[in-house]
Coordinates of C-alpha atoms in Angstrom, one line a residue:
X1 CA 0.0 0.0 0.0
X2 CA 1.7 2.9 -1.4
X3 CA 2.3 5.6 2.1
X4 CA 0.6 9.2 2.9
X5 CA 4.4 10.6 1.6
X6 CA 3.7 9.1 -1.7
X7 CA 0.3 9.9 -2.1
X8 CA 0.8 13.1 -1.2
X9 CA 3.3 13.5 -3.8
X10 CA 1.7 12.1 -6.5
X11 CA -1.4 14.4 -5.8
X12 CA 1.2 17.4 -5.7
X13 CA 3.1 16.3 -9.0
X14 CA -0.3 16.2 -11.0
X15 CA -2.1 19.1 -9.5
X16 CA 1.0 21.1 -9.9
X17 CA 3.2 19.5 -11.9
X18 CA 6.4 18.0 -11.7
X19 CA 10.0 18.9 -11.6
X20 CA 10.3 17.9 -15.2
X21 CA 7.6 19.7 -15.9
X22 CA 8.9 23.5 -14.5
X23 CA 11.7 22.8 -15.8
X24 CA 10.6 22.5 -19.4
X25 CA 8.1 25.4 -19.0
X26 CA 11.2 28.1 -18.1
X27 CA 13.1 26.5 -20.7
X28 CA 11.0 28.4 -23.3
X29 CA 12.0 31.6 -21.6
X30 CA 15.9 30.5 -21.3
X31 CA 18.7 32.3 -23.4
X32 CA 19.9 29.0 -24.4
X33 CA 17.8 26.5 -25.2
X34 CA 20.1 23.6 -24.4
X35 CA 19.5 20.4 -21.9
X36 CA 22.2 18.8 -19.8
X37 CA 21.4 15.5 -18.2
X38 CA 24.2 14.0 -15.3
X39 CA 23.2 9.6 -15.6
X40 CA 24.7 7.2 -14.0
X41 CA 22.0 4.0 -13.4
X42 CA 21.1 1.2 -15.3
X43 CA 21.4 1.0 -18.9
X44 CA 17.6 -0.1 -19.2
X45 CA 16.8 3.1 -18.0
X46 CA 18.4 5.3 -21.0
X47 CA 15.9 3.7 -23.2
X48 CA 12.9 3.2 -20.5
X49 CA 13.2 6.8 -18.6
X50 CA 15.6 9.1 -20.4
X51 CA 14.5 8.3 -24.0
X52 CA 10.9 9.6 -23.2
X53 CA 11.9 12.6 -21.4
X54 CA 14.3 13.7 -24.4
X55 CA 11.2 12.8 -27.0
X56 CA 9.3 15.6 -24.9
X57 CA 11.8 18.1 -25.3
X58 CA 12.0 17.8 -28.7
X59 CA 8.5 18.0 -29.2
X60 CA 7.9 21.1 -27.4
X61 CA 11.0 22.6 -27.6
X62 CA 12.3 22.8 -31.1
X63 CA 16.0 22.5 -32.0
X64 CA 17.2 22.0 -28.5
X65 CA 20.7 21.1 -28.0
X66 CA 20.5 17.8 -25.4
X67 CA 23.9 16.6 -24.0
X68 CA 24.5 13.6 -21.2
X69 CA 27.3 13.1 -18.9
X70 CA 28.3 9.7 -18.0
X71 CA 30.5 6.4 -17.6
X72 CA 31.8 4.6 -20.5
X73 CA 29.5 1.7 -20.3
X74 CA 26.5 4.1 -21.2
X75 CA 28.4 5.8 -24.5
X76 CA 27.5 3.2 -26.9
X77 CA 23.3 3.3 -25.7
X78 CA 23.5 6.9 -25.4
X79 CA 24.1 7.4 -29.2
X80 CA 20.9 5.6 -30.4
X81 CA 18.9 7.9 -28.1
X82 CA 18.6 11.0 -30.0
X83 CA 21.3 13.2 -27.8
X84 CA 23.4 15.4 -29.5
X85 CA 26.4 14.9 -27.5
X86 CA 28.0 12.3 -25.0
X87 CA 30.7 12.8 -22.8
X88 CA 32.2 10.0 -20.8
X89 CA 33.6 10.8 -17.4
X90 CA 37.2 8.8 -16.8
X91 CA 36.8 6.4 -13.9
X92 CA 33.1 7.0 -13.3
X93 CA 31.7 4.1 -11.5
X94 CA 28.0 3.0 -11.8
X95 CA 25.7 4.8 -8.9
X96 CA 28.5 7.5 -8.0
X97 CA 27.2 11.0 -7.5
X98 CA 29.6 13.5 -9.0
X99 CA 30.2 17.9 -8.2
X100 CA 28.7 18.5 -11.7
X101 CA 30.8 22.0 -11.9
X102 CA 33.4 20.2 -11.5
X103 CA 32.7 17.1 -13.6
X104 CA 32.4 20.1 -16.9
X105 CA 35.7 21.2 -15.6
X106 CA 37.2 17.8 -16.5
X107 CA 35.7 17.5 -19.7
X108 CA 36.4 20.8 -20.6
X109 CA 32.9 21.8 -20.8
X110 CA 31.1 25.3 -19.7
X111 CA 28.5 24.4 -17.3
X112 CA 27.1 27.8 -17.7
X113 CA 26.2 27.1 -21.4
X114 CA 23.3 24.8 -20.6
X115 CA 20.2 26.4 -19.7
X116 CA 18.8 23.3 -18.0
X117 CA 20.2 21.0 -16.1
X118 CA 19.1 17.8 -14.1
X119 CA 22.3 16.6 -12.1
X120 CA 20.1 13.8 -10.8
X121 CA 17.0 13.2 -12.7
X122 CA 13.9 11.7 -11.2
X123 CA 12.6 10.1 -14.5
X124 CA 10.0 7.7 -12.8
X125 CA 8.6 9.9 -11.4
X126 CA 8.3 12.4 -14.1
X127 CA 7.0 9.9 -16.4
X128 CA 4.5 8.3 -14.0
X129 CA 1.0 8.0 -15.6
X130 CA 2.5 9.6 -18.8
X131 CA 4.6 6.7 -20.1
X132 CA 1.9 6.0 -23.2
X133 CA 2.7 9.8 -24.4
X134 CA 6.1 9.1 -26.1
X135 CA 6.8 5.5 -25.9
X136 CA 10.5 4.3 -26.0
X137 CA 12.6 4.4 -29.6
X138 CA 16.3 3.7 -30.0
X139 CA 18.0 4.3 -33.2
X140 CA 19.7 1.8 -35.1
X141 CA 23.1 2.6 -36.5
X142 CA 23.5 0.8 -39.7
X143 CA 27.7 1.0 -39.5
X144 CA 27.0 -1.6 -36.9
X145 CA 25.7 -4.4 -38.9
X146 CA 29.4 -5.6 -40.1
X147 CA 30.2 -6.6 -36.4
X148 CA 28.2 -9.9 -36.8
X149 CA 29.9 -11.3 -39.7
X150 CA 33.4 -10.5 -38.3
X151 CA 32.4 -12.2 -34.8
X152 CA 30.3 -15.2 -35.6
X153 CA 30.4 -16.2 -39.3
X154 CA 28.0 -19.1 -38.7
X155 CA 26.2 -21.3 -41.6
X156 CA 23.1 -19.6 -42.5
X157 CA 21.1 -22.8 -41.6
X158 CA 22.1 -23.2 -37.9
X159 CA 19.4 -21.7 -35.6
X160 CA 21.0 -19.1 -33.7
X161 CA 19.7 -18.4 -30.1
X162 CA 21.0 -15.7 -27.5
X163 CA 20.9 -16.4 -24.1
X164 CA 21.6 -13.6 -21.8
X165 CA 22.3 -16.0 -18.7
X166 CA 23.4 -12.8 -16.1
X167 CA 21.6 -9.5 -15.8
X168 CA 25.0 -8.4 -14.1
X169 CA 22.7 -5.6 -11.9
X170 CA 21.1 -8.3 -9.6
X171 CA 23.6 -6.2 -7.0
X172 CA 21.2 -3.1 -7.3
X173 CA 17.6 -4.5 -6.8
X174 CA 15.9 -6.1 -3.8
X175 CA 14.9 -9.2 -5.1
X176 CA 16.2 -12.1 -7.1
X177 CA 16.5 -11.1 -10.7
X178 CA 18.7 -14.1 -12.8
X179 CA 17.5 -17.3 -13.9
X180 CA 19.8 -20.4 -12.1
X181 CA 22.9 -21.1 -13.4
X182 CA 22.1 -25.1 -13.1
X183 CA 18.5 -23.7 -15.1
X184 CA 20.4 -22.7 -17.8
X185 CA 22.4 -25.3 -18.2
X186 CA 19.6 -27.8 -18.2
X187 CA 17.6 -25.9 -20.8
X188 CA 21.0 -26.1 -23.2
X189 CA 20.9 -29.7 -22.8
X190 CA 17.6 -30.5 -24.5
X191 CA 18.7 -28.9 -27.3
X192 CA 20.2 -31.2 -29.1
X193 CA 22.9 -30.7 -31.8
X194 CA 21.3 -32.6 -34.3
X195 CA 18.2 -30.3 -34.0
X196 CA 20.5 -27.4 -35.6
X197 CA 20.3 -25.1 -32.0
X198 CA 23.2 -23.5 -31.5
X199 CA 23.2 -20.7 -28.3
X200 CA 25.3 -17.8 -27.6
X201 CA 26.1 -16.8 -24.3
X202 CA 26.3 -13.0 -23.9
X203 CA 27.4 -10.7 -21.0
X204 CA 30.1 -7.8 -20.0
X205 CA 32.0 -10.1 -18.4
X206 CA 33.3 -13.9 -18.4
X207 CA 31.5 -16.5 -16.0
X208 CA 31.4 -19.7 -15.0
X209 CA 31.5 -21.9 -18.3
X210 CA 28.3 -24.2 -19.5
X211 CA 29.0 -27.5 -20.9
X212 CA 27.5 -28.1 -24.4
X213 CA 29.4 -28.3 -28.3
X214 CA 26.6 -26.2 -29.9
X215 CA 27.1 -23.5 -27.0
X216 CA 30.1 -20.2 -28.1
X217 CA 30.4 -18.0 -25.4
X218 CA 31.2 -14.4 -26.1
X219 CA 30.3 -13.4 -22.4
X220 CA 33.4 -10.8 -21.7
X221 CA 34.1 -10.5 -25.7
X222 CA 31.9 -8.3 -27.2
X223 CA 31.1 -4.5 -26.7
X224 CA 27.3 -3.2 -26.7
X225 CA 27.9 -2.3 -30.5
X226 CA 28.9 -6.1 -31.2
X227 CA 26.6 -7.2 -29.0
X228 CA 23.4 -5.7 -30.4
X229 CA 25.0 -6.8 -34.7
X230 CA 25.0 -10.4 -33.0
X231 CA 21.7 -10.3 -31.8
X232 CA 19.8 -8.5 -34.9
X233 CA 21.6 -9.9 -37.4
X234 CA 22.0 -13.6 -36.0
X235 CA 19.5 -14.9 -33.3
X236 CA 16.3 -16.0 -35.0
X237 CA 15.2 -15.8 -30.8
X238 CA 16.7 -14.3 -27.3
X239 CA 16.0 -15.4 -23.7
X240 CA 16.9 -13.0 -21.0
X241 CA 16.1 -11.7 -17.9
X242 CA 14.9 -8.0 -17.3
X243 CA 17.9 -6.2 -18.1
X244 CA 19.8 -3.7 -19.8
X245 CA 20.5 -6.1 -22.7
X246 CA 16.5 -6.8 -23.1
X247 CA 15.5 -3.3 -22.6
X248 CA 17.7 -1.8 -25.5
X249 CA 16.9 -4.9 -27.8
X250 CA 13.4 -4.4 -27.6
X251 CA 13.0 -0.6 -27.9
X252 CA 15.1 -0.7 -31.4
X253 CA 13.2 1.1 -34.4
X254 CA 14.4 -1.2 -36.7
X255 CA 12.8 -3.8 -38.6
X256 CA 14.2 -7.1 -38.2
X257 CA 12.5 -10.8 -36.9
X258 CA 13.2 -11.7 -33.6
X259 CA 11.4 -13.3 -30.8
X260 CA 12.0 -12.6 -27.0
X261 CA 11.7 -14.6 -24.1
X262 CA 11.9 -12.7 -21.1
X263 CA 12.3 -14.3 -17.5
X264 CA 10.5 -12.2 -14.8
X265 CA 10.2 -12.3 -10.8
X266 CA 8.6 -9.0 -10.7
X267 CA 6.2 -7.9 -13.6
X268 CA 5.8 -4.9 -12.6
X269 CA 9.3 -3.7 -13.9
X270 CA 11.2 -2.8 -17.0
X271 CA 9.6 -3.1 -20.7
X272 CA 6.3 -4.2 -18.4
X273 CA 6.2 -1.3 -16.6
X274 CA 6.4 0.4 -19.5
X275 CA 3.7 -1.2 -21.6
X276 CA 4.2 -0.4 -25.0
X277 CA 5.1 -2.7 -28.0
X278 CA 8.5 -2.9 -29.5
X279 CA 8.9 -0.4 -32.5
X280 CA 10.3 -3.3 -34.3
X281 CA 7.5 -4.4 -36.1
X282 CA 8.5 -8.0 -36.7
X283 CA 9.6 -8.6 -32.9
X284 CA 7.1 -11.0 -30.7
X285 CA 7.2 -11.3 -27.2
X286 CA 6.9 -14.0 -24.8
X287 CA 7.1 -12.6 -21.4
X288 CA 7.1 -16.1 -18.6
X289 CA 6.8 -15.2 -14.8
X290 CA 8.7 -17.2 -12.2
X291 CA 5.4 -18.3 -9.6
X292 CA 5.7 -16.0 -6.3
X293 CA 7.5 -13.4 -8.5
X294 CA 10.2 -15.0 -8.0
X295 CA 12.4 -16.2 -11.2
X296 CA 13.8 -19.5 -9.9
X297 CA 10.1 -20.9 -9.6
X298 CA 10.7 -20.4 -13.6
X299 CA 10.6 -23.9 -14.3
X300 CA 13.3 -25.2 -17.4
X301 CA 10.0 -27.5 -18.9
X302 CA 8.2 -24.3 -19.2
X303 CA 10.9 -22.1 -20.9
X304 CA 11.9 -25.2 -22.8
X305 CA 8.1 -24.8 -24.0
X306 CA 8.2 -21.4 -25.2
X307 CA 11.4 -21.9 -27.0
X308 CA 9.9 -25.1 -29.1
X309 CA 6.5 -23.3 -29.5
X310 CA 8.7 -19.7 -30.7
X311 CA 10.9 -21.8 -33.3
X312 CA 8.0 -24.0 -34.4
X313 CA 6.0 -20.6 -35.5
X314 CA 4.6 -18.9 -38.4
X315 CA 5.0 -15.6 -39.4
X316 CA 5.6 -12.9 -37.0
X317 CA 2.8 -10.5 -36.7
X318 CA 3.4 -6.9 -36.7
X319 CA 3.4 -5.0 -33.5
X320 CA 0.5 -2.3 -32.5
X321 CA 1.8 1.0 -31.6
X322 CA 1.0 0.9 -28.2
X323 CA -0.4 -2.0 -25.4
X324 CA -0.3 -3.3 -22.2
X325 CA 1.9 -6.6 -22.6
X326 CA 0.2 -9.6 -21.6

């Protein structure tokens, strides 16, 4: 039950408006009409929280300048979100707060050119009961399609599935977010080699190894760029948990056939939360739900299940515009 703080909030934010919201409104009256966002959280959230906010500045202010400052890790997502400029901080470390003056002095930037700025951005909030009004859209950068041939020249008839067996983020949340290890493992092994299967493992960093001949693992030994060629240009499906990795897949505007399996304990999270369809028209979604919200009641039969049923498909069906996910 949500407390009297919370309520009293959200009554506030949509009698009066939010931060977000004043912010924009004095914008129109600024000298410069440039944006200056400090992140430094998940990845998800570029395309889930930030993405949306930056659509509405666009929209109602025309020809703003929008610049980010943050890690390294970020860069690569941060360019197929409609910014005009990225600048990596050296050494920034996920979840540190930084003396934004002085973080412009570093980079050699003028704080004082940016008529707005949000050095910690409350984007959930801003977007809450508004997330429908400019749903979620990465760009695709075609110069990154050559990755996949270089990294996994594969016979065109294998089928090609992506497991994503880590969020890598459980660290941050409350609650258990990653499929077991011995899950995975189990799933991999009723997919025989004979039946053409063949998974890739991806991640930001190596892990324990699975056991399998039809299994590469490229966990540790691809960047987000190589990462994102594997999985549009390669996997005919991807399993994952809610992560950064299923959040920037789905939320591509470019037209290519995939289908997701996502792996939840909490459904009321991520591309869920959210609620809109993929802008890829020819993605389909299969979201499964561990029982309990909780993703190691996930059983392998039932995720084993989807992934027959997925490959054993017709034609995708195009995506509506906009929908609460089942």
């Amino acid at each position: 039950m949500p407390s009297l703080k919370s309520i009293a909030r959200r009554f506030s934010d949509r009698a009066f408006g939010t931060a977000f919201d004043h912010a924009l409104a004095r914008s129109r009256h600024a000298p410069r009409n440039s944006f200056l966002f400090y992140w430094n959280r998940g990845m998800g959230d570029v395309a889930l929280c930030l993405v949306p906010l930056f659509a509405r500045i666009r929209s109602e202010t025309p020809g703003a300048r929008i610049a980010v400052i943050t890690r390294d890790e970020l860069k690569a997502p941060f360019e197929l979100a409609d910014v005009d400029e990225v600048y990596v901080l050296p050494g920034l470390q996920r979840e540190a707060r930084v003396d934004l003056a002085g973080a412009c002095t570093t980079l050699g930037l003028d704080l004082g050119e940016f008529g707005t700025v949000f050095d910690y951005p409350d984007p959930n909030r801003w977007l809450e009961g508004r997330r429908d009004e400019f749903p979620p859209t990465l760009s695709w950068n075609p110069q990154w399609d050559v990755h996949a041939e270089r990294l996994l020249p594969l016979p065109r008839n294998q089928i090609v599935i992506g497991a994503h067996v880590h969020s890598e983020t459980a660290g941050y949340y409350g609650y258990v977010k990653d499929w077991p290890a011995a899950a995975w493992q189990s799933l991999f092994a009723r997919f025989a080699v004979a039946e053409r299967v063949h998974w890739i493992l991806f991640g930001r960093t190596p892990g324990p190894p699975y056991d399998g001949a039809n299994i590469s693992d490229l966990r540790g030994r691809t960047d987000f760029a190589e990462l994102l060629s594997i999985i549009k240009n390669r996997c005919r499906l991807l399993i994952a948990p809610d992560s950064g990795v299923l959040t920037m897949v789905y939320y591509l505007d470019v037209a290519f056939p995939l289908d997701v399996i996502s792996l939840w304990s909490d459904p009321r999270q991520g591309i869920l939360r959210q609620g809109c369809s993929s802008p890829n028209p020819l993605l389909r979604h299969i979201p499964l739900y561990g029982a309990r919200e909780d993703i190691r009641n996930l059983s392998v039969a039932a995720v084993e299940s989807a992934v027959r049923a997925a490959l054993g498909s017709g034609v995708r069906q195009p995506a509506s515009d906009c929908r609460r996910q089942p």
